Short mmCIF file of C-alpha atoms in Angstrom, two decimals:
data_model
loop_
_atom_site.label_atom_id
_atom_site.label_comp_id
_atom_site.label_asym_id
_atom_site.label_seq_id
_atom_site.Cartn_x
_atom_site.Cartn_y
_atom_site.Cartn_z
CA UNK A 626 78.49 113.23 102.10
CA UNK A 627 79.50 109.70 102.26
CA UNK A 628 82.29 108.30 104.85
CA UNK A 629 85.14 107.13 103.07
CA UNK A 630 85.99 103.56 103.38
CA UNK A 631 89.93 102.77 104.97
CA UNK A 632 90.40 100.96 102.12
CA UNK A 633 89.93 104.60 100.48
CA UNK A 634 91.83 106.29 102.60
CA UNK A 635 94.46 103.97 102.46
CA UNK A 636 94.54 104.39 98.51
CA UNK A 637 94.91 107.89 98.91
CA UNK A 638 98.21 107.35 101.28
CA UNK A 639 99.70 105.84 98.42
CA UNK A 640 100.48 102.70 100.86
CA UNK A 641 100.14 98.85 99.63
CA UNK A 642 98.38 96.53 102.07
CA UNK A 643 101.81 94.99 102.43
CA UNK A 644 102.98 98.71 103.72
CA UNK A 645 100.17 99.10 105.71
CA UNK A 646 100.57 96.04 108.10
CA UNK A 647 104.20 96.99 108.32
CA UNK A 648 103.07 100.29 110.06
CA UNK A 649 100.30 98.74 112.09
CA UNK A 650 102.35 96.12 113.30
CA UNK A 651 105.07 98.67 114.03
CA UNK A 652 102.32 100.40 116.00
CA UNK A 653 101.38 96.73 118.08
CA UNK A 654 98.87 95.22 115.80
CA UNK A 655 98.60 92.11 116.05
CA UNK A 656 96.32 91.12 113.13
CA UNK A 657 97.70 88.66 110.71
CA UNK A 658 98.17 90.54 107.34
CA UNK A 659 94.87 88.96 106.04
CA UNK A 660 92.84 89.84 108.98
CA UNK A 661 94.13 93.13 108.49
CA UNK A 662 93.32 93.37 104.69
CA UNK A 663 89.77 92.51 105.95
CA UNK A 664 88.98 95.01 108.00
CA UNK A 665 90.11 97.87 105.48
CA UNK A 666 88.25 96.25 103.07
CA UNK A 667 85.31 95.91 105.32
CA UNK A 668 84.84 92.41 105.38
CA UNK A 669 85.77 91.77 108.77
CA UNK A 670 84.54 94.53 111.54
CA UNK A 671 87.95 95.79 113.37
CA UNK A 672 87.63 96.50 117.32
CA UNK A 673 87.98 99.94 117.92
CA UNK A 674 91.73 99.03 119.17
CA UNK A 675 92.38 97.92 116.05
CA UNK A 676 90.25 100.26 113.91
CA UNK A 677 92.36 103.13 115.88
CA UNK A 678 95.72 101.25 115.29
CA UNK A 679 94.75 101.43 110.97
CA UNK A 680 93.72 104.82 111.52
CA UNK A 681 96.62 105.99 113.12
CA UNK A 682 98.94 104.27 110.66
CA UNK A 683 97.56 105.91 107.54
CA UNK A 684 97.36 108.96 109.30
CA UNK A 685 100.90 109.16 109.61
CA UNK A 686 102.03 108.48 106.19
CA UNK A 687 99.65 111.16 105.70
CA UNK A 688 101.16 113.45 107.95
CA UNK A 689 104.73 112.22 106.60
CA UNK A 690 102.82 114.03 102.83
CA UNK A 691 102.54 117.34 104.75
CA UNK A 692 99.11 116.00 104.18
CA UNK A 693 95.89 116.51 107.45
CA UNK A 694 95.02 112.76 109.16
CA UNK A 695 91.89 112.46 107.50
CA UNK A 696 90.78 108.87 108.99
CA UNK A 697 88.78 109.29 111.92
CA UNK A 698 89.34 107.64 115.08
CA UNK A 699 87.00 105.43 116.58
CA UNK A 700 86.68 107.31 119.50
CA UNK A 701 85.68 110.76 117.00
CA UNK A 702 82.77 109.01 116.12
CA UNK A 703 81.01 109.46 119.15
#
């Protein structure tokens, strides 16, 4: 089965890309909101720092659903 994209998993948060930077920069992102947009559409390749910092946002919108944190860390990959 195919890994869903963060652009994906964003979708199924139900948050904007505008939403999204608000939490990651809440979190200490420090991607510009385009850089940002990039990596979760995969045109840009996100550290792991910053890969974790997306992940961790969605997750907790997902969490906030009574929903599991489906995006993977970077660090779960291994």
């Amino acid at each position: 089965m195919a890994e869903h994209t963060l652009d994906e998993y964003r979708r199924e948060a139900g948050l904007s890309m505008s939403d999204l930077w608000l939490r990651y920069f809440a979190l200490g992102g420090m991607s510009t909101p385009v850089e940002l947009e990039a990596y979760v559409l995969g045109a840009l390749q996100p550290t792991r720092h910053e890969h974790n910092l997306v992940a961790h946002a969605i997750n907790e919108r997902c969490l906030e659903r009574g929903d599991d944190h489906p995006v993977p860390y970077a660090d779960d990959a291994e």
